[in-house]
Short mmCIF file of C-alpha atoms in Angstrom, two decimals:
data_model
loop_
_atom_site.label_atom_id
_atom_site.label_comp_id
_atom_site.label_asym_id
_atom_site.label_seq_id
_atom_site.Cartn_x
_atom_site.Cartn_y
_atom_site.Cartn_z
CA MET A 1 11.19 -21.36 29.71
CA ARG A 2 10.56 -25.08 29.13
CA ILE A 3 8.89 -25.90 25.82
CA SER A 4 7.01 -29.16 25.49
CA ILE A 5 7.95 -31.03 22.33
CA THR A 6 4.65 -32.90 22.23
CA ASP A 7 2.43 -29.83 22.76
CA TYR A 8 3.24 -28.15 19.46
CA ALA A 9 -0.14 -26.38 19.16
CA VAL A 10 0.87 -23.33 21.22
CA GLY A 11 3.92 -22.53 19.11
CA ALA A 12 2.27 -23.38 15.78
CA THR A 13 -0.75 -21.22 16.57
CA LEU A 14 1.44 -18.37 17.82
CA ALA A 15 3.39 -18.45 14.53
CA GLY A 16 0.31 -17.58 12.49
CA ASP A 17 -1.21 -15.21 15.02
CA LEU A 18 2.05 -13.28 15.36
CA ALA A 19 2.51 -13.10 11.58
CA ASN A 20 -1.04 -11.80 11.27
CA THR A 21 -0.36 -8.80 13.53
CA SER A 22 1.62 -7.27 10.66
CA PRO A 23 0.36 -4.05 9.06
CA THR A 24 0.31 -5.85 5.68
CA VAL A 25 -2.35 -8.21 7.06
CA GLN A 26 -4.17 -5.68 9.21
CA ALA A 27 -4.42 -2.93 6.56
CA PRO A 28 -5.89 -0.38 6.75
CA ALA A 29 -6.03 -0.72 10.56
CA GLY A 30 -2.22 -0.79 10.84
CA ASP A 31 0.06 -2.77 13.12
CA ALA A 32 -1.88 -4.92 15.61
CA LEU A 33 1.23 -5.09 17.77
CA PRO A 34 2.08 -1.40 18.28
CA THR A 35 3.20 -1.44 21.93
CA PRO A 36 4.84 -3.69 24.50
CA GLY A 37 1.42 -3.83 26.19
CA ALA A 38 -0.15 -5.23 23.02
CA LEU A 39 2.61 -7.85 22.94
CA MET A 40 1.78 -8.80 26.53
CA GLU A 41 -1.89 -9.21 25.56
CA LEU A 42 -0.98 -11.40 22.58
CA LEU A 43 1.16 -13.64 24.78
CA ALA A 44 -1.49 -13.82 27.50
CA GLY A 45 -4.06 -14.77 24.85
CA HIS A 46 -1.89 -17.82 24.10
CA GLY A 47 -1.55 -18.74 27.76
CA LEU A 48 2.08 -17.60 27.89
CA ARG A 49 3.16 -16.11 31.17
CA LEU A 50 5.95 -13.56 31.26
CA ASP A 51 7.13 -14.91 34.60
CA ALA A 52 8.11 -18.08 32.72
CA MET A 53 10.16 -16.25 30.08
CA ALA A 54 12.52 -13.31 29.59
CA ASP A 55 13.53 -13.47 33.25
CA GLY A 56 9.99 -12.47 34.21
CA ARG A 57 10.33 -8.85 33.12
CA PRO A 58 7.70 -7.06 31.03
CA PRO A 59 8.53 -6.52 27.35
CA THR A 60 10.40 -3.36 26.39
CA ASP A 61 10.39 -1.35 23.16
CA ASP A 62 13.55 -3.26 22.17
CA ASP A 63 11.75 -6.57 22.75
CA LEU A 64 8.89 -5.33 20.59
CA ARG A 65 11.24 -4.42 17.72
CA GLU A 66 12.81 -7.89 17.89
CA VAL A 67 9.39 -9.56 17.95
CA HIS A 68 8.41 -7.51 14.87
CA LEU A 69 11.42 -9.04 13.09
CA LEU A 70 10.48 -12.49 14.38
CA ARG A 71 6.98 -12.23 12.95
CA ARG A 72 8.49 -11.88 9.45
CA GLU A 73 10.55 -15.01 10.03
CA ALA A 74 7.53 -16.91 11.39
CA ARG A 75 5.48 -15.90 8.35
CA GLY A 76 8.29 -17.02 6.07
CA VAL A 77 8.28 -20.50 7.59
CA VAL A 78 4.48 -20.81 7.43
CA GLU A 79 4.61 -19.76 3.76
CA THR A 80 7.29 -22.27 2.75
CA GLU A 81 6.59 -24.36 -0.33
CA THR A 82 7.96 -27.68 0.91
CA GLU A 83 8.16 -29.70 4.10
CA GLU A 84 11.93 -29.57 3.91
CA GLN A 85 11.89 -25.77 3.84
CA ALA A 86 9.47 -25.68 6.78
CA VAL A 87 11.65 -28.06 8.78
CA ALA A 88 14.79 -26.06 8.00
CA GLY A 89 13.10 -22.79 8.99
CA GLY A 90 11.59 -24.28 12.14
CA ALA A 91 14.98 -25.67 13.15
CA VAL A 92 16.61 -22.26 12.75
CA LEU A 93 13.96 -20.65 14.94
CA ALA A 94 14.13 -23.44 17.53
CA GLY A 95 17.90 -23.06 17.76
CA ARG A 96 17.80 -19.36 18.55
CA ALA A 97 17.37 -19.97 22.28
CA GLY A 98 16.56 -23.66 22.52
CA LEU A 99 18.97 -25.96 24.28
CA ARG A 100 19.18 -29.74 23.94
CA PRO A 101 15.97 -31.61 24.80
CA VAL A 102 15.55 -33.06 28.27
CA LEU A 103 13.31 -35.82 29.57
CA GLU A 104 11.44 -34.76 32.71
CA ARG A 105 8.33 -35.78 34.57
CA ASP A 106 5.24 -33.67 33.96
CA PRO A 107 2.91 -32.69 36.86
CA GLY A 108 1.04 -35.99 36.33
CA GLY A 109 4.26 -38.00 36.79
CA ARG A 110 4.62 -39.03 33.12
CA TRP A 111 7.91 -38.62 31.28
CA GLN A 112 7.79 -35.83 28.70
CA TRP A 113 10.31 -34.24 26.33
CA TYR A 114 11.01 -30.57 26.87
CA VAL A 115 13.33 -28.05 25.30
CA PRO A 116 14.62 -25.54 27.83
CA THR A 117 15.67 -22.13 26.63
CA ARG A 118 18.97 -20.47 27.34
CA PRO A 119 18.93 -18.61 30.69
CA GLY A 120 18.73 -14.87 30.13
CA ALA A 121 17.62 -15.24 26.51
CA PRO A 122 15.75 -12.19 25.18
CA LEU A 123 11.99 -12.53 24.81
CA ALA A 124 12.09 -12.69 20.99
CA GLU A 125 14.63 -15.51 21.13
CA GLU A 126 12.48 -17.51 23.54
CA LEU A 127 9.43 -16.94 21.35
CA ALA A 128 11.46 -18.00 18.30
CA ALA A 129 12.30 -21.29 20.03
CA LEU A 130 8.65 -21.83 21.00
CA ILE A 131 7.44 -21.09 17.46
CA GLY A 132 10.17 -23.19 15.85
CA ILE A 133 9.42 -26.22 18.01
CA GLY A 134 5.69 -25.74 17.39
CA LEU A 135 6.17 -25.62 13.63
CA LEU A 136 8.44 -28.67 13.67
CA GLY A 137 5.86 -30.54 15.72
CA ALA A 138 3.07 -29.53 13.33
CA VAL A 139 5.03 -30.77 10.31
CA ARG A 140 5.70 -34.08 12.05
CA ALA A 141 2.19 -34.64 13.45
CA LEU A 142 0.00 -33.03 10.78
CA GLY A 143 2.05 -32.48 7.65
CA HIS A 144 3.07 -29.40 5.72
CA ASP A 145 -0.28 -29.14 3.94
CA ARG A 146 -1.65 -27.68 7.19
CA PHE A 147 0.49 -24.54 6.64
CA ARG A 148 -1.97 -22.28 4.82
CA ALA A 149 -2.85 -18.86 3.52
CA CYS A 150 -6.27 -17.47 4.42
CA ALA A 151 -8.96 -18.23 1.82
CA ALA A 152 -10.81 -14.94 2.39
CA PRO A 153 -10.57 -12.64 -0.64
CA GLY A 154 -8.16 -9.80 0.03
CA CYS A 155 -6.80 -11.26 3.27
CA ARG A 156 -3.04 -11.80 3.52
CA GLY A 157 -3.20 -13.82 6.73
CA VAL A 158 -1.48 -17.18 7.27
CA PHE A 159 -2.00 -19.95 9.79
CA VAL A 160 -1.20 -23.51 10.74
CA ASP A 161 -4.39 -25.57 10.84
CA ILE A 162 -4.12 -27.62 14.01
CA SER A 163 -7.81 -28.52 14.02
CA ARG A 164 -8.72 -32.18 14.32
CA GLY A 165 -10.46 -32.35 10.93
CA GLY A 166 -7.93 -30.16 9.11
CA ARG A 167 -10.61 -28.22 7.25
CA ARG A 168 -9.92 -24.70 8.50
CA ILE A 169 -9.59 -22.19 5.66
CA TYR A 170 -9.54 -18.77 7.35
CA CYS A 171 -6.74 -17.24 9.42
CA ARG A 172 -9.29 -15.71 11.78
CA PRO A 173 -12.55 -17.64 11.45
CA ASP A 174 -14.35 -15.15 13.70
CA VAL A 175 -13.33 -12.26 11.42
CA CYS A 176 -12.58 -13.55 7.92
CA GLY A 177 -15.05 -16.42 8.05
CA ASN A 178 -17.77 -14.23 9.51
CA ARG A 179 -17.19 -11.56 6.83
CA ILE A 180 -17.61 -14.18 4.08
CA ASN A 181 -20.73 -15.63 5.72
CA VAL A 182 -22.34 -12.18 6.05
CA ALA A 183 -21.57 -11.43 2.38
CA LYS A 184 -23.10 -14.75 1.29
CA HIS A 185 -26.17 -14.11 3.45
CA ARG A 186 -26.67 -10.66 1.93
CA GLU A 187 -26.27 -12.08 -1.58
CA ARG A 188 -28.91 -14.74 -0.86
CA ARG A 189 -31.29 -12.08 0.44
CA ARG A 190 -30.73 -9.95 -2.67
CA SER A 191 -31.32 -13.00 -4.88
CA ASP A 192 -34.49 -13.90 -2.98
CA SER A 193 -35.76 -10.29 -3.22
CA ALA A 194 -35.05 -10.16 -6.95
CA ALA A 195 -36.88 -13.48 -7.48
CA HIS A 196 -40.06 -12.22 -5.79
#
């Protein structure tokens, strides 16, 4: 796999989304990544093609176990208290399968920095490199204050806010944000009913 250094959004977003598949975040629903097939769906949802990683083979149960361990590491980096800790953690992840950066032309003919991964690297190692480079890029481009915990009461989700305005507060706006908005709407309706 070739990881773009400048396109950090994929790896930074994957870090939070992978961490949020954990049973501690998904309770009481359980693990959101229970099978190799679920792992394939998660990767496809991030535009990651298996033919570009792990020698093109589908994930195995062993790959899934290793990715479960990786999600703890990814969460740990997103939850770091300082930029220095985030950079150190991102560098460790990036070094798991990442090789030295190379300068190559992109499809448009422009020179771009890429980090290739070690040939034959296991899927979890390639994902670690992608996440690590994404987190390093997010620290550099956006700052560590974009590494956040979800603001929804009771949610244990984490994320890296890569939005342009930097105002995102929920790990899953369509779930956590919607739940908060529905609760506020119901409260307003109750207040309006009690006032009349």
